[in-house]
C-alpha positions as a Markdown table, in Angstrom:
| # | Residue | x | y | z |
|---|---|---|---|---|
| 1 | Met | -59.9 | 55.7 | -15.9 |
| 2 | Arg | -60.6 | 58.7 | -13.7 |
| 3 | Arg | -60.9 | 58.2 | -9.9 |
| 4 | Arg | -64.4 | 58.8 | -8.7 |
| 5 | Gly | -64.9 | 60.7 | -5.4 |
| 6 | Thr | -64.5 | 58.2 | -2.5 |
| 7 | Lys | -66.2 | 60.6 | 0.0 |
| 8 | Lys | -69.5 | 60.5 | -1.9 |
| 9 | Leu | -69.3 | 56.7 | -2.3 |
| 10 | Trp | -68.9 | 56.1 | 1.5 |
| 11 | Val | -71.7 | 58.6 | 2.3 |
| 12 | Ser | -74.0 | 56.4 | 0.1 |
| 13 | Val | -72.7 | 53.2 | 1.7 |
| 14 | Cys | -73.4 | 54.6 | 5.3 |
| 15 | Ala | -76.8 | 55.8 | 4.3 |
| 16 | Ala | -77.8 | 52.4 | 2.9 |
| 17 | Leu | -76.5 | 50.6 | 5.9 |
| 18 | Met | -78.5 | 52.8 | 8.3 |
| 19 | Ala | -81.6 | 52.2 | 6.2 |
| 20 | Ala | -81.1 | 48.5 | 6.3 |
| 21 | Ala | -80.6 | 48.6 | 10.1 |
| 22 | Val | -83.9 | 50.5 | 10.5 |
| 23 | Leu | -85.7 | 48.0 | 8.4 |
| 24 | Cys | -84.3 | 45.2 | 10.5 |
| 25 | Gly | -85.4 | 46.9 | 13.7 |
| 26 | Cys | -88.9 | 47.4 | 12.3 |
| 27 | Thr | -89.4 | 43.9 | 11.1 |
| 28 | Lys | -91.5 | 41.7 | 13.3 |
| 29 | Ser | -91.0 | 37.9 | 13.5 |
| 30 | Gly | -93.8 | 35.9 | 12.0 |
| 31 | Asp | -95.3 | 38.7 | 9.9 |
| 32 | Gly | -94.2 | 37.0 | 6.6 |
| 33 | Thr | -91.5 | 39.6 | 5.9 |
| 34 | Lys | -87.9 | 38.2 | 5.4 |
| 35 | Glu | -85.4 | 39.7 | 7.7 |
| 36 | Thr | -82.8 | 41.9 | 6.0 |
| 37 | Ser | -79.4 | 41.9 | 7.7 |
| 38 | Val | -77.0 | 44.8 | 7.6 |
| 39 | Lys | -74.4 | 42.4 | 6.1 |
| 40 | Ala | -76.7 | 41.5 | 3.2 |
| 41 | Ala | -77.4 | 45.2 | 2.5 |
| 42 | Ala | -73.7 | 46.0 | 2.6 |
| 43 | Glu | -73.0 | 43.1 | 0.1 |
| 44 | Thr | -75.6 | 44.5 | -2.2 |
| 45 | Ile | -74.0 | 47.9 | -2.6 |
| 46 | Lys | -70.4 | 46.9 | -1.9 |
| 47 | Gly | -67.9 | 49.1 | -3.5 |
| 48 | Pro | -64.7 | 48.1 | -5.3 |
| 49 | Glu | -62.5 | 45.4 | -3.8 |
| 50 | Ser | -59.4 | 46.4 | -1.9 |
| 51 | Gly | -56.6 | 47.4 | -4.3 |
| 52 | Asp | -58.9 | 48.6 | -7.0 |
| 53 | Lys | -59.4 | 52.3 | -7.8 |
| 54 | Ala | -62.6 | 53.6 | -6.1 |
| 55 | Gly | -65.5 | 53.4 | -8.4 |
| 56 | Asp | -63.5 | 51.7 | -11.2 |
| 57 | Lys | -64.8 | 48.4 | -12.5 |
| 58 | Pro | -61.8 | 46.0 | -12.9 |
| 59 | Glu | -61.0 | 45.4 | -16.5 |
| 60 | Asp | -61.5 | 41.8 | -17.8 |
| 61 | Lys | -59.2 | 41.7 | -20.8 |
| 62 | Thr | -60.0 | 38.0 | -21.3 |
| 63 | Ala | -63.7 | 38.6 | -21.6 |
| 64 | Ala | -63.2 | 41.7 | -23.7 |
| 65 | Ser | -61.1 | 39.8 | -26.2 |
| 66 | Ala | -63.0 | 36.6 | -26.2 |
| 67 | Ala | -64.9 | 37.5 | -29.4 |
| 68 | Tyr | -61.9 | 39.3 | -31.0 |
| 69 | Pro | -62.1 | 40.9 | -33.5 |
| 70 | Glu | -65.5 | 42.5 | -33.2 |
| 71 | Lys | -64.7 | 45.5 | -35.5 |
| 72 | Glu | -62.2 | 46.6 | -38.1 |
| 73 | Ile | -58.5 | 46.7 | -37.2 |
| 74 | Gln | -56.1 | 49.5 | -38.0 |
| 75 | Cys | -52.6 | 48.6 | -39.1 |
| 76 | Ile | -50.1 | 51.4 | -39.0 |
| 77 | Val | -47.3 | 50.8 | -41.5 |
| 78 | Thr | -44.2 | 52.9 | -40.6 |
| 79 | Ala | -43.3 | 53.6 | -44.2 |
| 80 | Ala | -44.8 | 55.3 | -47.3 |
| 81 | Ala | -47.0 | 53.4 | -49.7 |
| 82 | Gly | -45.2 | 51.4 | -52.4 |
| 83 | Gly | -42.1 | 50.5 | -50.4 |
| 84 | Gly | -41.0 | 47.1 | -49.1 |
| 85 | Thr | -42.6 | 47.4 | -45.6 |
| 86 | Asp | -45.9 | 48.5 | -47.2 |
| 87 | Ala | -45.8 | 45.6 | -49.6 |
| 88 | Met | -45.2 | 43.2 | -46.8 |
| 89 | Ala | -48.0 | 44.6 | -44.7 |
| 90 | Arg | -50.5 | 44.3 | -47.6 |
| 91 | Ala | -49.3 | 40.8 | -48.6 |
| 92 | Val | -50.0 | 39.6 | -45.0 |
| 93 | Cys | -53.1 | 41.6 | -44.0 |
| 94 | Thr | -55.1 | 41.1 | -47.2 |
| 95 | Pro | -55.4 | 37.3 | -46.7 |
| 96 | Leu | -55.4 | 37.7 | -42.9 |
| 97 | Glu | -58.6 | 39.8 | -42.8 |
| 98 | Lys | -60.4 | 37.0 | -44.7 |
| 99 | Thr | -59.8 | 34.5 | -41.9 |
| 100 | Leu | -60.4 | 37.0 | -39.1 |
| 101 | Gly | -63.7 | 38.1 | -40.7 |
| 102 | Lys | -63.0 | 41.8 | -40.2 |
| 103 | Ala | -61.3 | 44.4 | -42.3 |
| 104 | Ile | -57.7 | 45.4 | -41.7 |
| 105 | Val | -57.2 | 49.0 | -42.7 |
| 106 | Ile | -53.7 | 50.0 | -43.7 |
| 107 | Ile | -52.5 | 53.4 | -42.5 |
| 108 | Asn | -49.2 | 54.6 | -43.9 |
| 109 | Asn | -47.3 | 56.8 | -41.6 |
| 110 | Gly | -43.7 | 57.1 | -42.6 |
| 111 | Ser | -43.1 | 60.6 | -41.2 |
| 112 | Ala | -39.6 | 61.1 | -39.8 |
| 113 | Ser | -38.6 | 57.8 | -41.4 |
| 114 | Gly | -41.3 | 55.9 | -39.5 |
| 115 | Leu | -40.5 | 57.4 | -36.0 |
| 116 | Val | -44.0 | 59.0 | -35.8 |
| 117 | Gly | -45.8 | 55.8 | -36.8 |
| 118 | Met | -43.9 | 53.8 | -34.2 |
| 119 | Gly | -44.9 | 56.3 | -31.6 |
| 120 | Asp | -48.5 | 56.0 | -32.6 |
| 121 | Ile | -48.4 | 52.3 | -32.2 |
| 122 | Ala | -46.7 | 52.5 | -28.8 |
| 123 | Asp | -49.3 | 55.0 | -27.6 |
| 124 | Ala | -52.4 | 53.1 | -28.8 |
| 125 | Asp | -54.8 | 51.3 | -26.6 |
| 126 | Ala | -53.8 | 47.7 | -26.0 |
| 127 | Asp | -57.0 | 46.2 | -27.2 |
| 128 | Gly | -55.9 | 44.6 | -30.5 |
| 129 | Tyr | -57.6 | 47.2 | -32.8 |
| 130 | Thr | -54.4 | 49.1 | -33.5 |
| 131 | Leu | -51.5 | 47.0 | -34.8 |
| 132 | Gly | -48.5 | 47.9 | -36.8 |
| 133 | Val | -45.8 | 46.6 | -39.2 |
| 134 | Phe | -42.1 | 47.5 | -38.9 |
| 135 | Ser | -38.8 | 45.7 | -38.8 |
| 136 | Asn | -36.3 | 44.9 | -36.1 |
| 137 | Thr | -33.8 | 47.1 | -37.8 |
| 138 | Asp | -36.1 | 50.1 | -37.9 |
| 139 | Val | -37.0 | 50.1 | -34.2 |
| 140 | Ala | -33.4 | 49.3 | -33.0 |
| 141 | Asn | -32.0 | 52.1 | -35.2 |
| 142 | Phe | -34.3 | 54.7 | -33.5 |
| 143 | Val | -34.0 | 53.4 | -30.0 |
| 144 | Tyr | -30.2 | 52.9 | -30.0 |
| 145 | Gly | -28.9 | 55.0 | -32.8 |
| 146 | Ala | -31.1 | 58.0 | -33.4 |
| 147 | Gly | -30.6 | 59.8 | -30.1 |
| 148 | Glu | -33.9 | 61.2 | -28.7 |
| 149 | Cys | -36.7 | 58.7 | -28.9 |
| 150 | Asp | -40.0 | 58.6 | -26.9 |
| 151 | Phe | -40.2 | 54.8 | -26.8 |
| 152 | Thr | -38.0 | 51.8 | -26.2 |
| 153 | Thr | -38.0 | 48.3 | -27.7 |
| 154 | Glu | -40.0 | 47.2 | -24.7 |
| 155 | Asp | -43.0 | 49.4 | -25.5 |
| 156 | Phe | -44.4 | 47.0 | -28.0 |
| 157 | Thr | -46.0 | 43.5 | -28.2 |
| 158 | Tyr | -44.1 | 41.5 | -30.8 |
| 159 | Ile | -46.8 | 39.3 | -32.3 |
| 160 | Ala | -45.0 | 37.6 | -35.2 |
| 161 | Gly | -42.0 | 37.9 | -37.5 |
| 162 | Leu | -43.4 | 37.8 | -41.1 |
| 163 | Asn | -40.3 | 37.2 | -43.3 |
| 164 | Thr | -36.6 | 36.9 | -43.2 |
| 165 | Thr | -34.2 | 39.0 | -45.3 |
| 166 | Gly | -30.8 | 40.5 | -45.3 |
| 167 | Asp | -28.8 | 43.1 | -47.1 |
| 168 | Ile | -26.8 | 42.2 | -50.2 |
| 169 | Leu | -23.6 | 43.7 | -51.7 |
| 170 | Val | -23.8 | 44.5 | -55.4 |
| 171 | Leu | -21.1 | 45.7 | -57.8 |
| 172 | Lys | -21.6 | 48.3 | -60.5 |
| 173 | Lys | -22.2 | 47.5 | -64.2 |
| 174 | Gly | -19.0 | 47.0 | -66.1 |
| 175 | Thr | -16.7 | 46.7 | -63.1 |
| 176 | Asp | -13.3 | 45.1 | -63.4 |
| 177 | Met | -13.9 | 43.4 | -60.0 |
| 178 | Asn | -14.9 | 39.8 | -60.7 |
| 179 | Gly | -15.8 | 38.8 | -57.1 |
| 180 | Leu | -15.7 | 39.4 | -53.4 |
| 181 | Glu | -11.9 | 39.1 | -53.1 |
| 182 | Asp | -11.3 | 41.6 | -55.9 |
| 183 | Phe | -13.6 | 44.0 | -54.1 |
| 184 | Ile | -11.8 | 43.6 | -50.8 |
| 185 | Gln | -8.4 | 43.9 | -52.4 |
| 186 | Lys | -9.4 | 47.2 | -54.2 |
| 187 | Ala | -10.8 | 48.6 | -51.0 |
| 188 | Lys | -7.6 | 47.8 | -49.1 |
| 189 | Glu | -5.5 | 49.5 | -51.8 |
| 190 | Lys | -7.3 | 52.8 | -51.3 |
| 191 | Pro | -8.7 | 53.0 | -47.8 |
| 192 | Gly | -11.7 | 55.3 | -47.5 |
| 193 | Glu | -11.8 | 56.1 | -51.2 |
| 194 | Met | -14.3 | 53.4 | -52.4 |
| 195 | Thr | -17.9 | 54.5 | -52.0 |
| 196 | Val | -20.7 | 52.2 | -51.2 |
| 197 | Ala | -24.3 | 53.5 | -51.9 |
| 198 | Leu | -26.9 | 52.9 | -49.2 |
| 199 | Pro | -30.7 | 53.1 | -49.7 |
| 200 | Ser | -31.2 | 54.6 | -46.2 |
| 201 | Ala | -29.2 | 55.4 | -43.1 |
| 202 | Ile | -30.3 | 52.1 | -41.6 |
| 203 | Gln | -27.9 | 50.3 | -43.9 |
| 204 | Asn | -25.0 | 52.1 | -42.1 |
| 205 | Leu | -24.9 | 49.1 | -39.7 |
| 206 | Ser | -24.5 | 46.7 | -42.6 |
| 207 | Leu | -21.7 | 48.8 | -43.9 |
| 208 | Asp | -20.0 | 49.0 | -40.5 |
| 209 | Leu | -20.2 | 45.2 | -40.1 |
| 210 | Met | -18.8 | 44.7 | -43.6 |
| 211 | Asn | -15.9 | 47.0 | -43.0 |
| 212 | Glu | -15.1 | 45.4 | -39.7 |
| 213 | Lys | -15.3 | 41.8 | -40.8 |
| 214 | Met | -13.5 | 42.3 | -44.1 |
| 215 | Gly | -10.8 | 44.6 | -42.6 |
| 216 | Ile | -11.5 | 47.4 | -45.0 |
| 217 | Val | -12.5 | 51.1 | -44.9 |
| 218 | Thr | -15.2 | 52.2 | -47.4 |
| 219 | Thr | -17.3 | 55.3 | -47.4 |
| 220 | Gly | -21.1 | 55.1 | -47.3 |
| 221 | Val | -23.3 | 57.5 | -49.3 |
| 222 | Val | -27.0 | 57.5 | -48.3 |
| 223 | Tyr | -29.5 | 57.6 | -51.1 |
| 224 | Glu | -33.3 | 58.1 | -51.0 |
| 225 | Gly | -34.3 | 54.5 | -51.6 |
| 226 | Gly | -33.1 | 51.3 | -53.2 |
| 227 | Asn | -34.4 | 52.1 | -56.6 |
| 228 | Lys | -32.0 | 55.1 | -56.9 |
| 229 | Val | -29.1 | 53.0 | -55.7 |
| 230 | Leu | -30.0 | 50.4 | -58.4 |
| 231 | Ala | -30.2 | 53.0 | -61.1 |
| 232 | Asp | -26.7 | 54.4 | -60.3 |
| 233 | Leu | -25.3 | 50.9 | -60.2 |
| 234 | Leu | -26.7 | 50.2 | -63.6 |
| 235 | Gly | -25.4 | 53.5 | -64.9 |
| 236 | Gly | -21.9 | 52.7 | -63.5 |
| 237 | His | -22.0 | 55.9 | -61.4 |
| 238 | Ile | -21.0 | 54.2 | -58.2 |
| 239 | Glu | -18.7 | 51.3 | -57.5 |
| 240 | Ala | -20.9 | 49.2 | -55.1 |
| 241 | Gly | -24.1 | 49.3 | -53.3 |
| 242 | Ile | -25.9 | 47.7 | -50.4 |
| 243 | Leu | -29.5 | 46.7 | -51.1 |
| 244 | Ser | -32.1 | 44.6 | -49.5 |
| 245 | Ala | -32.6 | 41.1 | -50.8 |
| 246 | Lys | -35.8 | 42.3 | -52.5 |
| 247 | Phe | -33.6 | 43.7 | -55.3 |
| 248 | Ile | -31.8 | 40.4 | -56.1 |
| 249 | Ser | -34.1 | 39.5 | -59.0 |
| 250 | Gln | -33.7 | 43.0 | -60.6 |
| 251 | Ala | -29.9 | 43.0 | -60.0 |
| 252 | Gln | -29.5 | 39.6 | -61.6 |
| 253 | Glu | -31.7 | 40.4 | -64.5 |
| 254 | Gln | -29.5 | 43.4 | -65.3 |
| 255 | Asp | -26.3 | 41.3 | -65.0 |
| 256 | Leu | -25.1 | 43.0 | -61.8 |
| 257 | Asn | -22.8 | 41.0 | -59.6 |
| 258 | Val | -24.4 | 40.1 | -56.3 |
| 259 | Leu | -21.5 | 39.2 | -54.1 |
| 260 | Gly | -23.3 | 37.9 | -51.1 |
| 261 | Ile | -26.1 | 38.2 | -48.5 |
| 262 | Met | -25.7 | 39.1 | -44.8 |
| 263 | Leu | -27.4 | 36.1 | -43.4 |
| 264 | Ser | -26.3 | 32.9 | -41.7 |
| 265 | Glu | -28.1 | 30.7 | -44.3 |
| 266 | Arg | -29.0 | 31.2 | -47.9 |
| 267 | Leu | -32.5 | 32.3 | -48.8 |
| 268 | Gly | -34.8 | 29.6 | -50.1 |
| 269 | Thr | -36.1 | 32.1 | -52.7 |
| 270 | Phe | -32.6 | 32.9 | -54.0 |
| 271 | Pro | -30.5 | 29.8 | -53.3 |
| 272 | Asp | -27.8 | 30.8 | -55.8 |
| 273 | Val | -26.8 | 33.8 | -53.7 |
| 274 | Pro | -24.0 | 32.8 | -51.2 |
| 275 | Thr | -23.8 | 34.1 | -47.7 |
| 276 | Phe | -20.8 | 36.1 | -46.6 |
| 277 | Ala | -20.3 | 33.6 | -43.8 |
| 278 | Glu | -19.7 | 30.7 | -46.2 |
| 279 | Gln | -17.1 | 32.9 | -47.9 |
| 280 | Gly | -15.2 | 33.3 | -44.7 |
| 281 | Tyr | -16.7 | 36.6 | -43.4 |
| 282 | Gly | -19.1 | 36.2 | -40.5 |
| 283 | Ile | -21.5 | 39.0 | -41.4 |
| 284 | Ala | -25.0 | 38.5 | -40.3 |
| 285 | Asn | -27.5 | 41.3 | -40.2 |
| 286 | Pro | -30.9 | 39.6 | -40.4 |
| 287 | Ala | -34.0 | 41.7 | -40.9 |
| 288 | Ile | -37.5 | 40.6 | -40.2 |
| 289 | Arg | -40.6 | 42.7 | -40.7 |
| 290 | Met | -43.0 | 42.1 | -37.8 |
| 291 | Leu | -46.7 | 42.4 | -36.9 |
| 292 | Val | -46.7 | 44.3 | -33.6 |
| 293 | Gly | -49.0 | 46.0 | -31.2 |
| 294 | Pro | -48.7 | 48.3 | -28.2 |
| 295 | Lys | -47.2 | 46.9 | -24.9 |
| 296 | Gly | -49.7 | 44.9 | -22.9 |
| 297 | Leu | -51.7 | 43.3 | -25.7 |
| 298 | Pro | -53.8 | 40.6 | -24.1 |
| 299 | Asp | -52.5 | 37.0 | -24.7 |
| 300 | Ser | -55.9 | 36.0 | -26.0 |
| 301 | Val | -55.7 | 38.6 | -28.8 |
| 302 | Val | -52.1 | 37.5 | -29.6 |
| 303 | Asp | -53.3 | 33.9 | -29.7 |
| 304 | Val | -56.1 | 34.7 | -32.2 |
| 305 | Leu | -53.7 | 36.6 | -34.5 |
| 306 | Val | -51.0 | 33.9 | -34.3 |
| 307 | Glu | -53.4 | 31.1 | -35.0 |
| 308 | Asn | -54.8 | 32.9 | -38.1 |
| 309 | Leu | -51.3 | 33.7 | -39.3 |
| 310 | Lys | -50.3 | 30.0 | -38.9 |
| 311 | Gln | -53.2 | 29.0 | -41.1 |
| 312 | Gly | -52.3 | 31.7 | -43.7 |
| 313 | Tyr | -48.6 | 30.7 | -43.8 |
| 314 | Asp | -49.8 | 27.2 | -44.8 |
| 315 | Gly | -51.5 | 28.7 | -47.8 |
| 316 | Glu | -52.5 | 32.1 | -49.1 |
| 317 | Ile | -50.2 | 34.3 | -47.0 |
| 318 | Arg | -47.2 | 32.3 | -47.9 |
| 319 | Asp | -48.0 | 32.6 | -51.6 |
| 320 | Ser | -48.7 | 36.3 | -51.2 |
| 321 | Val | -45.4 | 37.0 | -49.5 |
| 322 | Ser | -43.4 | 34.9 | -52.0 |
| 323 | Gly | -45.2 | 36.9 | -54.7 |
| 324 | Ile | -43.4 | 40.1 | -53.7 |
| 325 | Asp | -40.0 | 38.4 | -53.8 |
| 326 | Glu | -39.8 | 38.0 | -50.0 |
| 327 | Glu | -38.9 | 34.9 | -48.0 |
| 328 | Pro | -42.0 | 33.9 | -46.0 |
| 329 | Ala | -40.9 | 32.9 | -42.5 |
| 330 | Leu | -43.4 | 33.0 | -39.6 |
| 331 | Leu | -41.7 | 33.4 | -36.2 |
| 332 | Thr | -43.8 | 33.6 | -33.0 |
| 333 | Gly | -43.7 | 33.0 | -29.3 |
| 334 | Pro | -40.5 | 32.0 | -27.4 |
| 335 | Glu | -38.6 | 31.7 | -30.7 |
| 336 | Leu | -39.4 | 35.3 | -31.7 |
| 337 | Asp | -38.5 | 36.5 | -28.2 |
| 338 | Ala | -35.1 | 34.8 | -28.2 |
| 339 | Phe | -34.3 | 36.1 | -31.7 |
| 340 | Leu | -35.2 | 39.7 | -30.7 |
| 341 | Lys | -33.2 | 39.5 | -27.4 |
| 342 | Glu | -30.1 | 38.5 | -29.2 |
| 343 | Asp | -30.7 | 40.8 | -32.2 |
| 344 | Phe | -31.4 | 44.0 | -30.1 |
| 345 | Ala | -28.3 | 43.3 | -28.0 |
| 346 | Met | -26.1 | 43.1 | -31.1 |
| 347 | Arg | -27.6 | 46.3 | -32.5 |
| 348 | Lys | -27.3 | 48.2 | -29.3 |
| 349 | Ala | -23.6 | 47.2 | -29.0 |
| 350 | Met | -22.9 | 48.3 | -32.6 |
| 351 | Leu | -25.0 | 51.5 | -32.6 |
| 352 | Thr | -23.8 | 52.9 | -29.2 |
| 353 | Lys | -20.1 | 52.2 | -29.4 |
C-alpha cells in the first residue's frame, strides 16, 4: 500500500486537538453539556499505531480469510493442457471445487517449460485466490539447474502433495536384453554408446542417478514428451527409455519390459513393478505434484484447503486421481515440509555439482 502524507495527517490531528481544547474551555459546569477532554478527542481521531505505515489500516488476514473462499479461484498449471500435470490438476480441482462451493478455473501456462507459470504464482497476491500445480522436480530443476531464475523454492506456500510417482526404465520392443542385469552388462561393454530416451530435460537427473548407482555410462537423448519416447520404444528405434510411472499400463500392454521404478517402495497401483532399491541399486527420485500458492498464504486459507482435500482423498478425489493412472497420496503439514527439505537438498547437490 502507498504511504499517505504524514504532514497532512498531523496537521489534521493538531487542528482537532485545538478545537477540542476550545470546547473544553467554553464548557460551563452544570449547563448539562458533557465535558470533552483533549485526550478523548485525540483518541477519536487517533492515527495508526506505532510501527504501522502512516494512514495504512493494518491488514487482518485472519478476518479476510474467515469466509474463504468468497469468489472463484484461479489455478495456474505450469504445463500445457493434456499432459500429466494438467490431468492431475483437473482430477483434484474438479471434485475440490464442489466441497469448497466456488469454481476453480484452470489456467494452463507452460511457457518456457513452466517457468513463466511458476513466476506468475510466486508474484500473485497471497490471498488464496491464485493457486498453482507443479511438481517438486519442476521447481528444483529451474531453481538449481536452469541458471537464471527469478524465484527460489522458498517463494511458494506448499499446501499439499497430491500424488507420488517416479520414473521407470523401459527396454525397447524385441530387445535381446532380458532384464536389468543384461541392460547393465551391455552398457558396461560399450560405455557411452547406449542411448536412453528422455521425455524432457528434467529426466536428466534420473539418468544421472541411474548411471551413478549402476556404475555405467549411457547417453540421454531428450524427446518432446513421453508419448514420443513410447512410440520409438515400440518401433525399436531406441534401446531404452525413461518414462514417468503414468506410462506403465501402456508399456505393459505393448509387452515392453519395465525394469524398475525409482522409488523406495512399490506403487500400490502397480505392485508388480519392482523398485531399483530392492534389486540392489539405491535409486530414488520421487516426484510429487503439489497444490501451491505464493509465499505468505494465510494459515487459515491453507487450513480450509487441506481440510477439503482430506475429505476428497477419502472419496471422490482419490477415485479421480486413480482414474488417471496416478497413485493418490495426500501429503501435508510437517510431513510435506520434511519431504521437501530432504528432496530439495538432494536435487541441489545433484544439479549444482
